[in-house]
Amino acid sequence: MNNESRIKNSIRNIGTGVAFQFISLILSFVSRSFFINSLGLIYLGINGLFSNILLMLSLAELGIGSAIIYSLYKPVAENNTSEISALINLYAKVYRIIATFVAFIGISIIPFLDSIIKENTNIPYLTIIYLLFLLDSVFSYLFSYKRSIIIADQKEYVITIYQNTFSILKTLLQILILIVFKSYILFLIIQTLYTIINNLVISIKVDRLYPFLKYGKNEKVSNEVKKSIYTNMASIFTFKFFGVVLHGSDNIIISSFVGITWVGIIANFNLIIGAIDMVVTQIFNSLTASIGNLNAKEDNSKSFFVFSTLNIANFWLFGFCSICLWILCNPFVSLWLGTNYKISYGILLVLIINFYMRGMQNAVYLFRTTMGIFKQLLYIPIIAAIINIILSIILVQYLGVLGVFLGTAISRLLTFTIFEPYFLFKHGYKRSVLPFYLKYVSFFLLLVATGWLTKIICNLFLNETWSGFFISIIICILLPNIIFTVLFFRTKEFKYCYSIIKNFLSRLFYKNKLKVKLNN
């Protein structure tokens, strides 16, 4: 695949993903408003808690999905249909086993549900609610394995279109359920039906796009390929373990030590931060297959230049979003739900630091995984998870909710922020990582200075009114981006990004202009 094809597929994946994410983002806020008004904070807390419990159970996936997608890049590029079929067959078999295991472990947790929730909530049908969460999780493993070939083939926009279309319909139905019936159980049934239908439709689409899969049911993966997959799985699992512990343990600790109501309050901020994270991360996720193809076919210097470009883009996007979240998050929640739903700026600051540090790993993670650098970081996620749990449990005793998120931030800083780029540079690019660290620090200082200046100006207009809020939005959009443009526009990386966007828009404009001429 040539450079133009990679760029074309990447832009198509990004455009489709981001467009749908914005629609889903708006609907998520509408749905959350109806949820709180219809069911209240306790149910919102239960929703967050059970989601995290099932997230912990997703550890059973062991990283097999990422390992097989990585193994698919080469056979897909070479159109090796027998090898592709063999890998998909292995994926299907493993996921059926995982679904059974998750169902068994999930059911065994039921007797302990009351001990996880600190206060007495007296929520009716709590076990049925939990079982609906479990059912949704189990069904998510069935047929979803077929998505891997679409991702490896750089056609993730196909999944995005179907998945987000069904997601929009699901959210609209859930809003209707909340308005008419005010039933949390019906709300969850719609969620489970969405998971089943979405996976079935995408499975049928894969069968049509890749008909050879029907005739390759008996193909088996060679022992050599299996060994490679299992080796990569070990490292991928440890990363998944950290991610799950990081995101899954917070609500469980808050529920156990502080209370389920706080889980509901934090859930609103996690919705906002998570939605922004999802939109921006979608851009980088859409590049995965193209970067995998780049690393497989291009030389090291070309790969490093693209990495440097994405690293600046990474800072630009997550730095800009961090500033917006810091200044606008609390005022928005106050206007949206009321002043009682605001949190202290200390808690908000730590939440945003976690968001920024996680986001700044995107470029490093993308290139590390597509280069196959897995086993070198085998123990880092385990160490990070242990630090996170110990610090969070200790700090929550003294700092409350703030301590939980502070423990998460410290554990990430001491592990991934330092060691993931180190191993990428050592084993991938075979050069010193010191310039990267210095750039990371300089980016952070630039973020602090830009955020401080933007905050000072916005404080002149933020007065708990929508007019002041919208003026602050305009300032947050303009000022950081002007500063970043002035500082970066002379760099080769900025010029490279600009040329790609300019060429894409030119081709898009030309095609639309041509269509108009033909129609006339």
CSV table of N, CA and C in Angstrom, one decimal, residues 2-86:
chain,number,residue,atom,x,y,z
A,2,ASN,N,0.6,2.2,-0.9
A,2,ASN,CA,1.4,3.4,-1.0
A,2,ASN,C,1.0,4.4,0.0
A,3,ASN,N,1.8,5.5,0.1
A,3,ASN,CA,1.6,6.5,1.1
A,3,ASN,C,0.2,7.2,0.9
A,4,GLU,N,-0.2,7.4,-0.3
A,4,GLU,CA,-1.5,8.1,-0.6
A,4,GLU,C,-2.6,7.3,-0.1
A,5,SER,N,-2.6,6.0,-0.3
A,5,SER,CA,-3.6,5.1,0.1
A,5,SER,C,-3.7,5.0,1.6
A,6,ARG,N,-2.6,5.0,2.3
A,6,ARG,CA,-2.6,5.0,3.7
A,6,ARG,C,-3.3,6.3,4.3
A,7,ILE,N,-2.9,7.5,3.7
A,7,ILE,CA,-3.4,8.7,4.1
A,7,ILE,C,-5.0,8.8,3.8
A,8,LYS,N,-5.4,8.3,2.7
A,8,LYS,CA,-6.8,8.3,2.3
A,8,LYS,C,-7.6,7.4,3.2
A,9,ASN,N,-7.1,6.2,3.5
A,9,ASN,CA,-7.9,5.4,4.5
A,9,ASN,C,-7.9,6.0,5.9
A,10,SER,N,-6.8,6.6,6.3
A,10,SER,CA,-6.7,7.2,7.6
A,10,SER,C,-7.7,8.3,7.8
A,11,ILE,N,-7.7,9.2,6.7
A,11,ILE,CA,-8.6,10.3,6.8
A,11,ILE,C,-10.1,9.9,6.8
A,12,ARG,N,-10.4,8.8,6.0
A,12,ARG,CA,-11.7,8.3,5.9
A,12,ARG,C,-12.1,7.7,7.3
A,13,ASN,N,-11.3,7.0,7.9
A,13,ASN,CA,-11.6,6.4,9.2
A,13,ASN,C,-11.7,7.5,10.2
A,14,ILE,N,-10.8,8.5,10.2
A,14,ILE,CA,-10.9,9.6,11.2
A,14,ILE,C,-12.2,10.4,11.0
A,15,GLY,N,-12.5,10.8,9.7
A,15,GLY,CA,-13.7,11.6,9.4
A,15,GLY,C,-15.0,10.9,9.8
A,16,THR,N,-15.1,9.6,9.5
A,16,THR,CA,-16.3,8.9,9.9
A,16,THR,C,-16.4,8.8,11.4
A,17,GLY,N,-15.3,8.4,12.0
A,17,GLY,CA,-15.3,8.2,13.5
A,17,GLY,C,-15.7,9.5,14.2
A,18,VAL,N,-15.0,10.6,13.9
A,18,VAL,CA,-15.2,11.8,14.6
A,18,VAL,C,-16.6,12.4,14.4
A,19,ALA,N,-17.1,12.3,13.2
A,19,ALA,CA,-18.5,12.8,12.9
A,19,ALA,C,-19.5,12.1,13.7
A,20,PHE,N,-19.4,10.8,13.8
A,20,PHE,CA,-20.4,10.0,14.6
A,20,PHE,C,-20.2,10.2,16.1
A,21,GLN,N,-18.9,10.4,16.5
A,21,GLN,CA,-18.7,10.7,17.9
A,21,GLN,C,-19.3,12.0,18.4
A,22,PHE,N,-19.3,13.0,17.6
A,22,PHE,CA,-19.9,14.2,17.9
A,22,PHE,C,-21.5,14.1,18.1
A,23,ILE,N,-22.1,13.3,17.2
A,23,ILE,CA,-23.5,13.1,17.3
A,23,ILE,C,-23.8,12.3,18.6
A,24,SER,N,-23.0,11.2,18.8
A,24,SER,CA,-23.2,10.4,20.0
A,24,SER,C,-22.9,11.2,21.3
A,25,LEU,N,-22.0,12.2,21.2
A,25,LEU,CA,-21.7,13.0,22.4
A,25,LEU,C,-22.9,13.9,22.8
A,26,ILE,N,-23.5,14.5,21.8
A,26,ILE,CA,-24.7,15.3,22.1
A,26,ILE,C,-25.8,14.5,22.7
A,27,LEU,N,-26.0,13.3,22.1
A,27,LEU,CA,-27.1,12.5,22.6
A,27,LEU,C,-26.8,11.9,24.0
A,28,SER,N,-25.5,11.7,24.3
A,28,SER,CA,-25.1,11.3,25.6
A,28,SER,C,-25.5,12.3,26.7
A,29,PHE,N,-25.3,13.6,26.4
A,29,PHE,CA,-25.7,14.6,27.4
A,29,PHE,C,-27.2,14.7,27.5
A,30,VAL,N,-27.9,14.5,26.4
A,30,VAL,CA,-29.4,14.6,26.5
A,30,VAL,C,-29.9,13.4,27.3
A,31,SER,N,-29.3,12.2,27.0
A,31,SER,CA,-29.7,11.0,27.7
A,31,SER,C,-29.4,11.1,29.2
A,32,ARG,N,-28.2,11.6,29.5
A,32,ARG,CA,-27.8,11.8,30.9
A,32,ARG,C,-28.8,12.7,31.7
A,33,SER,N,-29.2,13.8,31.0
A,33,SER,CA,-30.2,14.7,31.7
A,33,SER,C,-31.5,14.0,32.0
A,34,PHE,N,-32.0,13.2,31.1
A,34,PHE,CA,-33.2,12.5,31.3
A,34,PHE,C,-33.0,11.4,32.4
A,35,PHE,N,-31.8,10.8,32.4
A,35,PHE,CA,-31.5,9.7,33.3
A,35,PHE,C,-31.6,10.3,34.7
A,36,ILE,N,-30.9,11.4,35.0
A,36,ILE,CA,-30.8,12.0,36.3
A,36,ILE,C,-32.2,12.5,36.8
A,37,ASN,N,-32.9,13.1,35.9
A,37,ASN,CA,-34.3,13.6,36.2
A,37,ASN,C,-35.3,12.5,36.5
A,38,SER,N,-35.1,11.4,35.8
A,38,SER,CA,-36.1,10.3,35.9
A,38,SER,C,-35.7,9.3,37.0
A,39,LEU,N,-34.4,9.0,37.2
A,39,LEU,CA,-34.0,8.0,38.1
A,39,LEU,C,-33.2,8.5,39.3
A,40,GLY,N,-32.4,9.6,39.1
A,40,GLY,CA,-31.6,10.1,40.2
A,40,GLY,C,-30.2,9.6,40.3
A,41,LEU,N,-29.5,10.2,41.2
A,41,LEU,CA,-28.0,10.0,41.4
A,41,LEU,C,-27.7,8.6,41.8
A,42,ILE,N,-28.6,8.0,42.6
A,42,ILE,CA,-28.3,6.6,43.1
A,42,ILE,C,-28.2,5.6,42.0
A,43,TYR,N,-29.1,5.7,41.1
A,43,TYR,CA,-29.1,4.8,39.9
A,43,TYR,C,-27.9,5.1,39.0
A,44,LEU,N,-27.6,6.4,38.9
A,44,LEU,CA,-26.4,6.7,38.1
A,44,LEU,C,-25.1,6.1,38.7
A,45,GLY,N,-25.1,6.2,40.1
A,45,GLY,CA,-24.0,5.5,40.8
A,45,GLY,C,-23.9,4.0,40.5
A,46,ILE,N,-25.1,3.4,40.6
A,46,ILE,CA,-25.1,1.9,40.4
A,46,ILE,C,-24.7,1.6,38.9
A,47,ASN,N,-25.1,2.5,38.0
A,47,ASN,CA,-24.7,2.3,36.6
A,47,ASN,C,-23.2,2.3,36.4
A,48,GLY,N,-22.6,3.3,37.1
A,48,GLY,CA,-21.1,3.4,37.0
A,48,GLY,C,-20.4,2.3,37.7
A,49,LEU,N,-20.9,1.9,38.9
A,49,LEU,CA,-20.3,0.8,39.7
A,49,LEU,C,-20.4,-0.5,38.9
A,50,PHE,N,-21.5,-0.9,38.4
A,50,PHE,CA,-21.7,-2.2,37.7
A,50,PHE,C,-20.9,-2.2,36.4
A,51,SER,N,-20.8,-1.1,35.8
A,51,SER,CA,-20.0,-1.0,34.5
A,51,SER,C,-18.6,-1.3,34.9
A,52,ASN,N,-18.1,-0.8,36.0
A,52,ASN,CA,-16.7,-1.0,36.4
A,52,ASN,C,-16.5,-2.4,36.8
A,53,ILE,N,-17.4,-3.1,37.5
A,53,ILE,CA,-17.3,-4.5,37.8
A,53,ILE,C,-17.1,-5.3,36.6
A,54,LEU,N,-18.0,-5.1,35.6
A,54,LEU,CA,-17.9,-5.8,34.4
A,54,LEU,C,-16.7,-5.5,33.6
A,55,LEU,N,-16.2,-4.3,33.7
A,55,LEU,CA,-14.9,-3.9,33.1
A,55,LEU,C,-13.8,-4.7,33.7
A,56,MET,N,-13.8,-5.0,35.0
A,56,MET,CA,-12.8,-5.8,35.6
A,56,MET,C,-12.9,-7.2,35.1
A,57,LEU,N,-14.1,-7.7,34.8
A,57,LEU,CA,-14.2,-9.1,34.3
A,57,LEU,C,-13.7,-9.2,32.8
A,58,SER,N,-13.6,-8.1,32.1
A,58,SER,CA,-13.1,-8.1,30.8
A,58,SER,C,-11.6,-8.5,30.7
A,59,LEU,N,-11.0,-8.6,31.9
A,59,LEU,CA,-9.6,-9.1,31.9
A,59,LEU,C,-9.5,-10.5,31.4
A,60,ALA,N,-10.6,-11.2,31.4
A,60,ALA,CA,-10.6,-12.5,30.8
A,60,ALA,C,-10.3,-12.6,29.3
A,61,GLU,N,-10.4,-11.4,28.7
A,61,GLU,CA,-10.1,-11.3,27.2
A,61,GLU,C,-8.6,-11.6,27.0
A,62,LEU,N,-7.8,-11.3,28.0
A,62,LEU,CA,-6.3,-11.6,28.0
A,62,LEU,C,-5.5,-10.9,26.9
A,63,GLY,N,-6.1,-10.0,26.2
A,63,GLY,CA,-5.3,-9.3,25.1
A,63,GLY,C,-5.3,-10.1,23.8
A,64,ILE,N,-6.1,-11.2,23.7
A,64,ILE,CA,-6.0,-12.0,22.5
A,64,ILE,C,-6.5,-11.2,21.3
A,65,GLY,N,-7.4,-10.2,21.4
A,65,GLY,CA,-7.9,-9.4,20.3
A,65,GLY,C,-6.8,-8.6,19.7
A,66,SER,N,-6.1,-7.9,20.5
A,66,SER,CA,-5.0,-7.0,20.0
A,66,SER,C,-3.9,-7.8,19.4
A,67,ALA,N,-3.6,-9.0,20.0
A,67,ALA,CA,-2.5,-9.8,19.5
A,67,ALA,C,-2.9,-10.4,18.1
A,68,ILE,N,-4.1,-10.8,17.9
A,68,ILE,CA,-4.5,-11.4,16.6
A,68,ILE,C,-4.6,-10.3,15.5
A,69,ILE,N,-5.1,-9.1,15.9
A,69,ILE,CA,-5.1,-8.0,15.0
A,69,ILE,C,-3.7,-7.7,14.5
A,70,TYR,N,-2.8,-7.6,15.4
A,70,TYR,CA,-1.4,-7.4,15.0
A,70,TYR,C,-0.9,-8.5,14.1
A,71,SER,N,-1.3,-9.7,14.3
A,71,SER,CA,-0.9,-10.9,13.5
A,71,SER,C,-1.6,-10.8,12.1
A,72,LEU,N,-2.7,-10.1,12.0
A,72,LEU,CA,-3.5,-10.0,10.8
A,72,LEU,C,-2.9,-9.0,9.8
A,73,TYR,N,-2.1,-8.1,10.2
A,73,TYR,CA,-1.6,-7.0,9.3
A,73,TYR,C,-0.9,-7.6,8.1
A,74,LYS,N,0.0,-8.5,8.4
A,74,LYS,CA,0.8,-9.1,7.3
A,74,LYS,C,0.0,-9.9,6.3
A,75,PRO,N,-0.8,-10.9,6.8
A,75,PRO,CA,-1.6,-11.7,5.8
A,75,PRO,C,-2.6,-10.9,5.1
A,76,VAL,N,-3.2,-9.8,5.7
A,76,VAL,CA,-4.1,-9.0,5.0
A,76,VAL,C,-3.4,-8.2,3.9
A,77,ALA,N,-2.2,-7.6,4.2
A,77,ALA,CA,-1.4,-6.9,3.2
A,77,ALA,C,-1.1,-7.8,2.0
A,78,GLU,N,-0.8,-9.1,2.3
A,78,GLU,CA,-0.4,-10.0,1.3
A,78,GLU,C,-1.6,-10.8,0.7
A,79,ASN,N,-2.8,-10.5,1.2
A,79,ASN,CA,-4.0,-11.2,0.7
A,79,ASN,C,-3.9,-12.7,0.9
A,80,ASN,N,-3.3,-13.1,2.0
A,80,ASN,CA,-3.2,-14.6,2.3
A,80,ASN,C,-4.5,-15.0,3.0
A,81,THR,N,-5.4,-15.5,2.2
A,81,THR,CA,-6.8,-15.8,2.7
A,81,THR,C,-6.8,-17.0,3.7
A,82,SER,N,-5.9,-18.0,3.4
A,82,SER,CA,-5.9,-19.1,4.3
A,82,SER,C,-5.4,-18.7,5.7
A,83,GLU,N,-4.4,-17.9,5.8
A,83,GLU,CA,-3.8,-17.5,7.1
A,83,GLU,C,-4.8,-16.6,7.8
A,84,ILE,N,-5.5,-15.7,7.0
A,84,ILE,CA,-6.6,-14.8,7.6
A,84,ILE,C,-7.7,-15.7,8.2
A,85,SER,N,-8.2,-16.7,7.5
A,85,SER,CA,-9.2,-17.6,8.0
A,85,SER,C,-8.8,-18.3,9.2
A,86,ALA,N,-7.6,-18.8,9.2
A,86,ALA,CA,-7.1,-19.5,10.4
A,86,ALA,C,-7.1,-18.6,11.6
